[in-house]
Amino acid sequence: MVRVGVDVGGTFTDLILVDELANKINVHKVPSTTHDQSVGVIKGIKELCAISDVAVEDIDYILHGTTVATNITIEGNGAKVGMLTTRNYRDILHIARHKKKENFSIQQSLPWQDNPLVKRRHRLPITEKLQAPDGRIRTSLDEEEVRDAVKRLKAEDVDVIIVGFLFSFLNDVHEKRTKEIVNEIWPEIKCFTSSEVAPRIREYERFSTTAMNAFVAPKVNQYIDNLVLSLEEANVKGKLQIMQSSGGMASSQKATMTPMNLLKSGPAGGVLAASWWGELNGKDNVISVDIGGTSADISIIPEKTPRVVNPRDAEINSYPVVTPMLEVDTIGAGGGSIAYVDAGGAFRVGPKSAGSTPGPACYGQGGEDPCVTDANVVLGRLDPEQFLGGEIPLQPEKSTESIKNNIADVLNMTVEEAAFGILKIINNNMALSIRENSVRKGIDPRDFALLAAGGAGPLHSIDLAETIGSKTVMVPNYPGINASAGLLISDLKYHFNASYIEELEAISEDLVLKLGQQLQELEDQAENQLIRDGISQGDIEYERIAECRYMGQGFELRVPIPEGRLTKQSIEAIISGFHQMHKQEYGHHFPENTVELISLDIVATGKTPSFKLPQLEEIGRTNPTEAFMYERQTYFEVDGDIRGIPTPRYQRKKLLANDRITGPASIIQRDSTSIVPPNWEVVVSPHGTLLATQNEEKTRTSQTVNKHFAEVVTSDE
């Protein structure tokens, strides 16, 4: 079986090919084509197949992570959306929840008002009304109003129509009928109902999710359709699967049905890979830092389990999106992040990026702004002739000139001091994000290993580890394409949800029967979808979740439902589990209070082949001459001073299991460079992971020297 993982980033498109029959793994990078990501994807696949001596028609699976949906939300260039909604409730998307980050500011921007997903003139009221708590019809649907509204939206030339009625999560009869009318009058238009996209309680979140789905749908679907066509033209016959925000794959057909599930498609693969590398190397607690050309994706993975955002808290650019997604914090910190001195004279780095075009000054493509990559070149941490295996030779003189003109001369520094300043600022930006996502949530980063991923990750990881107090750094075999490797680890995964509001006080046989039937219906939907995707019944696994709250509470918590047939004991276990979860989350619980069920979730997983690494031959050498390339001056901060130190370069592909590299050193591979400062050392794991820890002997020597120096200075005074 031949599988290809393709992850599109802001600067580069990363690819990995695994040929299981030939026991062969190859990686590749090509510049991303921002005007049409599929161009870079097809180019990369063809080149990687040529490198791997594999015919493109022999590929069985294309596993793809994409930033198309994310870019649409960032750039705000999505579809013109029309909405049909319950009369007197057209402004729900404007009113929202009255939540503001700055409670007392009258000048802050509220994205859902300043840049609404659906403009007010395109939100048309329809006479209809359902009644809580059972969804019975209170006012019948006025079908003539629906027809007139659709004609009006057609005249406005909207790109897509959504239907969002009150209480449709209880009864979707009006939304279904409205969609039928839309399809009768305007069959060419895409129409989504809120009960299809997000059948959950809370009208604002449901409407916002449906609106976001429609906002990104035309461009995402056009991209996927274009990619499918381009793969066919390139004679690639393998199945195309797309990474979802939840960390599960979806078939290309399923992905086009709910494209908002792809909003964090890109970072999700990197999180899965980090968890997998940690488990492979016996590290249960991992902080993943994936530094690319444009941004850094940071995720905390405790106890081998990537954290999932509670759907009620999920959002994209401040718009609520009720969809499962892995917890990833993305900040503007990458190799292309631009350094500058602002109007107030402050030294800053990012979030603006030079991207791949024109890129950092050292690319020689017309870029004049100094970037993080330029700083690494100036400090000798990135060898110009080794970048991407020599395919893109860098121009160090342009890096020096750019940093000197824009930073060093302005702040009266040497070029090396300015370059070190760039690295310190970018590292501190990432450290602040890590602390916010760990310490703030009761997690001590000193108990976690740091996984260095992305093309720039291994360049910064050890300095970053020292900043946050992490004692171990892991550099995976293919750091520059880590997210692509994560695609090979993921399984097909779908979430099916149904709102079911019920007090869990008197557990009757009727309640047990109804809940059991509802769960079975959800499982049947999931099974049918996975079987359509080619998964055999024996490879399907289910996770069942009940969302519960205390009566009168505003928000619910997710509680696992016991396996097997639903019984009275199962429901009692759900109640008990909720009390425990409440205490864990809030520090207290109320065992005497009535628990209310809000919704049922099914997470269905279709198991697919995993990624396997061969074990390396073990010799156990120290600074092996067989892997030595050459020596070059590299700048490090030693005892507060910036010093140029002759630093050996080692070729990573020639390192074997249990080899030891002592710092200072630079370990070079095609997709990245790992910097090992003085006082640190690296040991190669049996599978090839670089495990970096502080060299205790050198650290003690340095501390002794510093102590002696301090005593001499004191005695002289």
XYZ file of C-alpha atoms in Angstrom:
717
model
C 0.000 0.000 0.000
C 1.238 3.494 -0.923
C -0.044 6.473 1.063
C 0.830 10.135 0.635
C 0.257 12.777 3.315
C 0.013 16.375 2.056
C -0.206 19.366 4.397
C -0.513 22.868 2.947
C 1.014 25.647 5.018
C 1.254 29.379 4.463
C 4.773 29.100 3.060
C 5.417 25.470 2.094
C 3.392 22.421 1.136
C 4.789 19.404 3.016
C 4.563 15.860 1.729
C 5.440 12.382 2.991
C 5.149 9.099 1.069
C 5.020 5.697 2.746
C 5.426 2.606 0.562
C 4.680 -0.238 2.960
C 5.516 -3.010 0.487
C 8.973 -1.580 -0.267
C 9.400 -0.413 3.369
C 10.236 3.054 2.066
C 9.573 6.539 3.501
C 10.364 9.737 1.604
C 9.582 13.391 2.346
C 9.397 16.481 0.172
C 8.586 20.204 0.313
C 7.421 22.616 -2.368
C 6.423 26.292 -2.076
C 2.701 26.726 -1.431
C 0.684 28.221 -4.284
C -1.604 30.646 -2.469
C -3.686 31.516 -5.543
C -4.693 27.827 -5.844
C -3.370 25.355 -3.288
C -4.104 22.392 -5.574
C -1.346 23.492 -7.989
C 1.325 23.057 -5.311
C -0.292 19.819 -4.093
C -0.205 18.180 -7.542
C 3.330 19.446 -8.227
C 4.538 18.087 -4.887
C 2.899 14.676 -5.381
C 4.459 14.250 -8.832
C 7.929 15.269 -7.617
C 7.707 13.074 -4.510
C 6.664 10.066 -6.591
C 9.647 10.658 -8.888
C 11.983 10.854 -5.882
C 10.473 7.668 -4.440
C 10.439 5.784 -7.769
C 6.685 5.213 -7.386
C 4.168 5.634 -10.214
C 1.435 8.150 -9.354
C -1.237 5.645 -10.361
C 0.049 3.270 -7.656
C -0.940 5.657 -4.834
C -3.753 4.141 -2.756
C -4.549 7.115 -0.497
C -4.024 10.876 -0.592
C -4.403 12.203 2.970
C -4.737 15.960 2.975
C -4.605 18.779 5.525
C -5.660 22.147 4.137
C -5.837 25.762 5.280
C -8.403 26.821 2.649
C -11.269 27.221 5.155
C -9.002 28.909 7.721
C -7.712 31.423 5.178
C -11.249 32.365 4.142
C -12.148 33.290 7.732
C -8.909 35.221 8.248
C -9.219 37.168 5.004
C -12.997 37.585 5.298
C -13.569 36.776 1.628
C -16.205 34.079 1.952
C -19.596 33.727 0.300
C -22.481 36.182 0.206
C -24.931 34.335 2.456
C -28.716 34.678 2.533
C -30.736 33.567 5.558
C -34.353 32.612 6.173
C -35.209 32.771 9.862
C -38.125 32.943 12.290
C -40.000 36.265 12.198
C -38.848 38.733 14.898
C -35.524 36.875 15.324
C -33.554 38.087 12.297
C -31.098 39.992 14.522
C -29.918 37.067 16.647
C -26.650 36.990 14.668
C -26.161 40.680 15.485
C -27.172 40.633 19.157
C -25.173 37.455 19.927
C -24.592 36.880 23.671
C -23.589 40.440 24.618
C -20.153 39.078 25.478
C -17.249 41.471 25.023
C -13.581 40.932 25.762
C -13.359 44.486 27.105
C -16.511 44.983 29.135
C -16.266 48.757 29.501
C -14.892 49.739 26.101
C -17.295 51.412 23.679
C -14.723 51.428 20.870
C -13.755 47.776 20.629
C -14.503 45.862 17.459
C -17.189 43.163 17.648
C -16.586 40.954 14.580
C -20.137 39.557 14.464
C -21.406 43.147 14.130
C -18.612 44.846 12.183
C -18.169 41.942 9.752
C -21.346 39.829 9.962
C -21.363 36.439 8.280
C -24.839 37.338 6.952
C -25.660 40.976 6.289
C -28.927 42.229 7.785
C -30.548 42.908 4.408
C -29.952 39.256 3.547
C -31.578 37.938 6.761
C -35.253 37.585 5.835
C -38.009 36.791 8.385
C -40.475 33.949 7.812
C -43.724 33.437 9.698
C -43.490 30.117 11.600
C -43.089 29.060 15.206
C -42.318 25.895 17.121
C -42.900 25.523 20.843
C -40.555 24.319 23.562
C -39.950 21.924 25.191
C -41.172 19.318 22.706
C -41.019 21.155 19.349
C -44.760 21.057 18.607
C -45.989 23.430 15.898
C -47.426 26.650 17.310
C -47.607 28.631 14.049
C -47.542 26.844 10.706
C -44.928 27.679 8.095
C -46.048 30.377 5.631
C -44.829 28.810 2.406
C -45.721 31.847 0.278
C -43.423 33.991 2.417
C -40.659 31.463 1.841
C -41.172 31.630 -1.939
C -41.137 35.433 -1.947
C -38.013 35.509 0.256
C -36.130 33.081 -1.994
C -36.984 35.205 -5.066
C -35.755 38.286 -3.217
C -32.456 36.574 -2.297
C -32.107 35.420 -5.894
C -32.452 39.024 -7.022
C -29.742 39.948 -4.505
C -27.544 37.258 -6.134
C -26.500 35.554 -2.901
C -24.105 32.606 -3.201
C -25.693 30.267 -0.670
C -28.838 30.168 1.513
C -29.186 29.009 5.122
C -32.360 28.230 7.037
C -32.354 28.843 10.799
C -35.610 28.550 12.734
C -36.151 28.637 16.484
C -36.304 25.217 18.200
C -35.481 23.322 14.991
C -33.187 21.092 17.065
C -36.399 19.691 18.583
C -38.342 19.425 15.339
C -36.892 20.145 11.904
C -40.104 19.835 9.880
C -40.225 23.549 8.987
C -36.553 23.738 8.045
C -36.848 20.651 5.839
C -39.887 22.016 4.031
C -38.231 25.403 3.547
C -35.192 23.723 1.969
C -37.494 21.824 -0.391
C -39.052 25.113 -1.506
C -35.605 26.688 -1.996
C -34.576 23.748 -4.176
C -37.826 24.008 -6.207
C -37.439 27.724 -6.950
C -33.630 27.919 -7.225
C -32.188 24.403 -7.753
C -28.687 25.727 -8.525
C -28.182 27.319 -5.097
C -26.614 25.447 -2.176
C -28.882 25.412 0.883
C -28.001 24.392 4.465
C -30.386 24.042 7.401
C -29.292 24.585 11.001
C -30.763 21.196 11.974
C -28.423 19.504 9.449
C -25.285 21.428 10.368
C -25.610 21.858 14.156
C -28.713 20.204 15.688
C -28.038 21.682 19.139
C -29.732 23.857 21.716
C -28.868 27.625 21.749
C -30.094 29.504 18.720
C -27.189 31.981 18.377
C -24.479 29.323 18.345
C -26.547 27.138 15.993
C -27.204 29.996 13.577
C -23.588 31.199 13.705
C -22.274 27.694 12.985
C -24.627 27.297 10.033
C -23.667 30.744 8.733
C -19.950 29.946 9.002
C -20.516 26.660 7.192
C -22.205 28.549 4.346
C -19.613 31.350 4.395
C -16.732 28.967 3.619
C -18.653 26.355 1.607
C -18.423 27.635 -2.012
C -14.665 28.191 -2.002
C -13.847 25.079 0.041
C -16.048 22.892 -2.152
C -14.622 24.467 -5.295
C -11.110 23.733 -4.016
C -11.914 20.098 -3.181
C -13.696 19.565 -6.512
C -10.776 21.169 -8.343
C -8.288 19.000 -6.428
C -10.256 15.827 -7.229
C -10.291 16.782 -10.923
C -6.563 17.657 -10.900
C -5.735 14.302 -9.255
C -7.733 12.503 -11.937
C -5.919 14.430 -14.680
C -2.587 13.518 -13.049
C -3.698 9.853 -13.125
C -3.748 9.631 -9.311
C -6.379 6.974 -8.594
C -6.102 6.752 -4.813
C -8.850 7.829 -2.415
C -8.732 11.442 -1.247
C -9.379 11.981 2.470
C -9.369 15.363 4.236
C -8.260 16.079 7.803
C -10.966 17.609 10.013
C -10.606 19.952 12.990
C -11.425 17.014 15.283
C -8.287 15.105 14.291
C -10.215 12.574 12.205
C -10.200 12.129 8.448
C -13.292 12.544 6.239
C -13.924 11.402 2.705
C -13.839 14.249 0.175
C -17.602 13.794 -0.367
C -18.369 14.105 3.356
C -16.020 17.086 3.721
C -18.004 19.085 1.152
C -21.258 18.494 3.093
C -20.026 20.322 6.215
C -16.888 22.268 5.211
C -16.790 24.167 8.526
C -15.361 20.925 9.979
C -12.136 21.782 8.095
C -11.530 25.113 9.858
C -8.540 23.684 11.762
C -7.644 20.975 9.286
C -4.021 22.109 9.000
C -2.938 22.161 12.677
C -4.861 18.992 13.635
C -2.399 16.658 11.894
C 0.494 18.153 13.832
C -1.248 17.548 17.170
C -1.858 13.886 16.343
C 1.747 13.445 15.250
C 3.055 15.029 18.469
C 0.994 12.662 20.597
C 2.192 9.688 18.542
C 5.886 10.672 18.754
C 5.564 11.171 22.498
C 4.033 7.733 22.984
C 6.690 6.172 20.743
C 9.418 7.623 22.972
C 7.780 6.984 26.333
C 6.717 10.604 26.934
C 3.127 10.769 28.140
C 3.075 14.554 28.557
C 4.031 16.582 25.496
C 3.969 20.234 24.459
C 3.939 20.436 20.680
C 5.458 23.532 19.067
C 5.091 23.427 15.287
C 6.882 26.461 13.819
C 6.381 26.968 10.117
C 7.051 29.853 7.797
C 4.063 31.968 8.811
C 2.843 30.831 12.218
C 3.464 28.574 15.204
C 0.881 26.017 16.330
C 1.105 25.238 20.045
C -0.784 22.405 21.729
C -0.638 20.790 25.172
C -1.035 16.990 25.220
C -1.387 15.567 28.764
C -1.344 11.796 29.350
C -1.050 10.899 25.653
C -4.433 12.494 24.902
C -4.807 15.574 22.679
C -7.210 18.006 24.310
C -10.543 18.590 22.558
C -12.252 21.976 22.814
C -15.679 21.754 24.410
C -18.072 22.485 21.498
C -19.684 25.295 23.486
C -16.293 27.076 23.644
C -15.212 26.470 20.038
C -14.820 29.581 17.925
C -13.017 30.893 14.870
C -12.017 34.578 14.863
C -14.587 35.241 17.641
C -17.450 33.571 15.727
C -18.908 30.571 17.615
C -18.635 27.350 15.619
C -20.189 24.374 17.383
C -17.977 21.667 15.938
C -15.430 19.280 17.485
C -11.859 20.566 17.219
C -8.517 19.787 18.794
C -7.165 22.482 21.100
C -4.463 24.378 19.214
C -3.236 27.924 19.776
C -1.926 29.533 16.603
C 0.209 32.670 16.873
C 2.012 34.764 14.275
C 5.499 33.373 14.900
C 7.301 31.662 12.051
C 10.433 31.770 9.950
C 8.881 34.485 7.808
C 7.758 36.676 10.743
C 8.971 40.215 10.123
C 11.085 42.086 12.683
C 10.695 45.843 12.916
C 11.004 48.884 15.167
C 7.577 50.436 15.698
C 6.707 54.133 15.811
C 7.353 54.216 19.550
C 10.842 52.762 19.179
C 9.918 49.275 20.450
C 11.611 46.202 18.949
C 8.919 43.824 17.679
C 8.630 40.580 15.707
C 5.458 39.433 13.878
C 2.655 38.701 13.475
C 3.025 39.990 9.923
C 4.874 37.498 7.728
C 6.794 37.706 4.476
C 5.357 34.299 3.496
C 6.990 32.394 0.655
C 6.737 35.335 -1.751
C 8.755 37.499 -1.474
C 9.846 35.675 1.689
C 12.737 36.643 4.008
C 15.487 38.855 2.612
C 17.838 35.862 2.264
C 15.509 34.260 -0.322
C 16.685 36.864 -2.824
C 13.175 37.349 -4.204
C 12.886 41.065 -3.506
C 12.047 40.870 0.191
C 13.678 43.699 2.163
C 12.214 43.124 5.616
C 14.351 41.230 8.156
C 12.689 37.977 9.232
C 13.344 35.257 11.803
C 14.987 33.130 9.100
C 17.377 35.993 8.365
C 18.351 36.110 12.056
C 19.151 32.393 12.028
C 21.269 32.836 8.895
C 23.224 35.760 10.394
C 23.931 33.780 13.574
C 25.208 30.779 11.630
C 22.341 28.585 12.781
C 21.082 28.024 9.271
C 23.633 27.133 6.600
C 22.689 28.842 3.310
C 23.764 25.956 1.061
C 21.852 23.348 3.137
C 18.399 24.970 3.126
C 15.875 22.448 1.778
C 18.753 20.214 0.718
C 20.294 23.040 -1.295
C 17.251 23.477 -3.549
C 16.759 27.079 -2.396
C 20.252 28.532 -1.826
C 20.074 31.445 0.598
C 21.880 34.776 0.285
C 23.357 35.599 3.719
C 24.613 39.022 2.673
C 21.013 40.143 2.145
C 20.090 38.961 5.650
C 22.969 40.957 7.147
C 22.082 44.057 5.134
C 18.386 43.856 6.042
C 18.957 43.413 9.797
C 21.621 46.131 9.830
C 19.506 48.730 8.004
C 16.170 48.046 9.683
C 17.120 47.023 13.239
C 20.788 47.285 14.237
C 21.435 50.838 13.014
C 18.090 52.083 14.345
C 18.683 50.650 17.843
C 22.448 51.194 17.903
C 23.266 47.459 18.112
C 25.624 45.125 16.349
C 24.047 42.939 13.672
C 24.553 39.847 15.884
C 22.870 41.563 18.861
C 19.921 42.540 16.664
C 19.645 38.990 15.297
C 19.705 37.566 18.826
C 17.048 40.107 19.790
C 14.801 38.779 17.019
C 15.166 35.215 18.318
C 14.610 36.235 21.954
C 11.407 38.124 21.105
C 9.934 35.337 18.955
C 10.829 32.717 21.581
C 9.258 34.765 24.358
C 6.091 35.227 22.290
C 5.814 31.443 22.045
C 6.673 30.949 25.735
C 3.839 33.314 26.721
C 1.405 31.297 24.622
C 2.606 28.018 26.179
C 2.186 29.409 29.702
C -1.272 30.721 28.889
C -2.328 27.267 27.683
C -0.651 25.343 30.501
C 0.000 27.218 33.761
C -3.284 29.079 33.468
C -5.063 25.708 33.276
C -3.216 24.077 36.164
C -0.543 22.342 34.057
C 3.167 22.669 34.870
C 5.194 22.831 31.604
C 8.278 21.639 33.516
C 6.645 18.194 33.644
C 6.286 18.059 29.859
C 8.635 17.169 27.022
C 8.777 19.722 24.212
C 8.265 18.367 20.695
C 10.000 20.489 18.062
C 8.113 20.383 14.775
C 7.886 22.443 11.623
C 10.816 23.546 9.520
C 11.851 26.143 12.118
C 10.922 24.193 15.269
C 14.293 22.466 15.891
C 16.095 25.798 15.414
C 14.276 27.323 18.403
C 13.167 24.378 20.541
C 15.996 24.113 23.064
C 16.107 27.870 23.699
C 12.326 27.735 24.137
C 12.589 24.727 26.482
C 15.023 26.634 28.696
C 12.591 29.559 28.802
C 9.629 27.464 29.998
C 11.669 25.046 32.132
C 11.118 21.898 30.050
C 13.902 19.365 30.588
C 13.545 17.265 27.415
C 13.228 18.206 23.765
C 12.145 15.707 21.110
C 12.913 16.268 17.445
C 10.948 13.781 15.300
C 12.459 12.082 12.263
C 10.717 14.464 9.872
C 10.159 17.712 11.815
C 9.601 19.864 8.741
C 6.669 17.746 7.609
C 5.315 16.757 11.029
C 1.704 17.648 10.246
C 1.889 15.537 7.082
C 3.127 12.580 9.133
C 0.165 13.097 11.454
C -2.181 12.560 8.514
C -0.838 9.015 8.170
C -1.699 8.272 11.809
C -5.301 9.486 11.773
C -8.408 7.353 11.243
C -11.675 8.264 9.576
C -13.814 9.929 12.232
C -17.319 11.385 12.228
C -19.440 13.061 14.909
C -23.217 12.652 15.004
C -25.304 14.628 17.476
C -28.932 14.810 18.557
C -30.457 17.150 21.126
C -32.458 15.274 23.728
C -33.551 17.359 26.725
C -34.667 15.194 29.615
C -34.491 15.266 33.410
C -32.562 12.247 34.700
C -34.414 11.997 37.978
C -37.000 9.219 37.725
C -35.400 6.666 35.404
C -38.366 4.893 33.826
C -38.290 1.990 31.368
C -39.788 4.337 28.791
C -36.849 6.769 29.198
C -34.330 3.940 28.871
C -36.065 2.724 25.699
C -36.234 6.195 24.083
C -32.592 7.041 24.833
C -31.476 3.630 23.596
C -33.386 4.116 20.322
C -31.879 7.578 19.831
C -28.346 6.269 20.384
C -28.979 3.415 17.962
C -30.217 5.829 15.284
C -27.031 7.868 15.633
C -24.860 4.740 15.479
C -26.714 3.579 12.353
C -26.058 6.948 10.656
C -22.382 6.705 11.550
C -22.062 3.100 10.419
C -23.743 3.812 7.061
C -21.378 6.727 6.401
C -18.229 4.739 7.245
C -19.336 1.733 5.189
C -19.893 4.107 2.229
C -16.312 5.244 2.776
C -15.067 1.665 2.435
C -14.589 0.762 6.126
C -15.553 -2.785 7.099
C -17.975 -3.219 9.998
C -15.314 -4.875 12.164
C -13.077 -1.791 11.920
C -15.684 0.636 13.297
C -15.482 1.842 16.898
C -17.933 4.075 18.763
C -17.517 6.575 21.568
C -20.820 7.626 23.153
C -21.133 10.918 25.033
C -23.947 12.543 27.005
C -23.925 16.313 27.496
C -25.466 17.065 30.908
C -25.957 19.913 33.385
C -27.682 20.552 36.678
C -31.223 21.843 36.328
C -31.018 25.617 36.039
C -27.381 25.709 34.876
C -26.443 27.575 31.702
C -23.859 25.171 30.309
C -23.284 21.448 30.164
C -20.364 19.039 30.544
C -19.526 16.002 28.423
C -19.818 12.606 30.145
C -18.975 9.202 28.613
C -21.839 6.732 28.203
C -20.995 3.138 29.264
C -20.532 0.614 26.463
C -23.160 -1.950 25.583
C -26.942 -1.842 25.588
C -28.377 1.153 27.424
C -29.924 0.180 30.763
C -31.110 1.867 33.939
C -27.652 1.212 35.387
C -26.092 2.967 32.351
C -28.099 6.114 33.048
C -27.179 5.982 36.727
C -23.528 5.760 35.639
C -24.026 8.868 33.471
C -25.449 10.770 36.473
C -22.588 9.648 38.711
C -20.049 10.505 35.996
C -21.516 13.990 35.651
C -21.165 14.675 39.389
C -17.503 13.593 39.209
C -16.864 15.654 36.060
C -18.442 18.725 37.665
C -16.195 18.387 40.712
C -13.129 17.920 38.500
C -14.007 20.954 36.372
C -15.238 23.370 39.052
C -13.943 21.969 42.349
C -17.409 21.202 43.738
C -20.576 19.250 42.920
C -24.167 18.832 44.140
C -25.076 15.132 44.417
C -28.577 15.995 45.645
C -29.422 18.126 42.557
C -31.277 16.824 39.504
C -29.123 16.199 36.423
C -30.549 17.237 33.049
C -29.548 15.560 29.762
C -29.113 18.051 26.912
C -27.792 16.057 23.968
C -26.284 12.766 22.813
C -23.084 12.483 20.771
C -21.666 9.575 18.820
C -18.019 9.676 17.714
C -17.565 6.933 15.121
C -14.049 5.914 14.120
C -13.140 3.834 11.080
C -9.728 2.260 11.742
C -7.164 2.654 8.949
C -3.524 1.503 8.615
C -1.130 3.341 10.931
C 2.332 4.739 10.347
C 5.240 2.452 11.257
C 8.906 3.342 11.628
C 11.769 0.878 11.167
C 14.297 0.537 13.994
C 17.798 1.867 13.418
C 20.986 -0.128 13.745
C 22.571 0.490 17.148
C 26.291 1.201 17.669
C 26.342 3.859 20.413
C 28.926 6.356 19.142
C 29.735 9.803 20.544
C 30.051 12.638 18.004
C 30.493 10.059 15.203
C 32.980 11.048 12.539
C 30.924 9.074 9.997
C 28.143 11.674 10.299
C 30.463 14.720 10.578
C 30.128 17.194 7.673
C 32.187 20.306 8.482
C 32.635 22.976 11.156
C 31.398 26.542 11.029
C 31.159 29.464 13.439
C 27.772 29.713 15.151
C 26.643 32.296 17.680
C 25.306 31.305 21.107
C 24.568 33.211 24.280
C 27.012 31.998 26.932
C 26.935 33.479 30.435
C 25.062 36.510 29.113
C 27.523 37.201 26.274
C 27.017 36.543 22.558
C 29.900 34.395 21.358
C 30.835 32.886 18.012
C 31.862 29.258 18.629
C 33.278 26.793 16.068
C 30.386 24.329 15.770
C 30.462 20.926 14.030
C 27.712 19.944 11.583
C 26.363 16.393 11.526
C 24.277 14.698 8.850
C 21.180 13.338 10.548
C 20.515 10.491 8.132
C 23.901 8.965 9.080
C 23.136 8.894 12.806
C 22.274 5.503 14.337
C 20.434 4.384 17.453
C 22.029 5.455 20.759
C 24.478 7.824 19.057
C 25.296 10.822 21.249
C 25.964 14.380 20.038
C 27.319 16.912 22.536
C 26.745 20.631 22.104
C 27.512 22.926 20.552
C 26.408 21.176 17.380
C 24.140 21.497 14.375
C 22.300 18.419 13.068
C 21.235 18.922 9.466
C 18.568 17.167 7.438
C 16.687 18.118 4.304
C 13.573 19.560 5.947
C 15.079 21.168 9.054
C 18.153 21.940 11.171
C 18.440 21.090 14.877
C 20.595 23.417 16.979
C 22.241 21.935 20.088
C 23.634 24.719 22.340
C 26.551 24.274 24.754
C 25.484 22.429 27.937
C 23.003 20.303 25.968
C 23.407 16.899 24.350
C 21.362 14.702 22.038
C 20.796 10.937 22.095
C 19.248 9.141 19.105
C 16.328 6.835 20.002
C 15.895 3.347 18.456
C 13.391 4.815 15.960
C 15.539 7.843 15.125
C 14.025 10.559 17.330
C 16.533 13.098 18.653
C 16.164 13.350 22.444
C 17.874 16.466 23.776
C 18.609 17.010 27.469
C 20.932 19.265 29.422
C 24.468 17.914 29.809
C 24.681 17.856 33.611
C 28.476 17.634 33.715
C 28.930 20.690 31.490
C 26.221 22.559 33.376
C 27.950 21.890 36.715
C 31.309 22.982 35.262
C 29.769 26.182 33.933
C 28.092 26.890 37.283
C 31.415 26.314 39.112
C 33.250 28.686 36.750
C 30.560 31.340 37.169
C 30.636 30.961 40.962
C 34.459 31.270 41.015
C 34.297 34.317 38.723
C 31.728 35.958 41.015
C 33.945 35.280 44.071
C 36.992 36.798 42.335
C 35.035 39.909 41.369
C 33.699 40.263 44.913
C 37.152 39.910 46.500
C 38.622 42.469 44.081
C 35.948 44.946 45.064
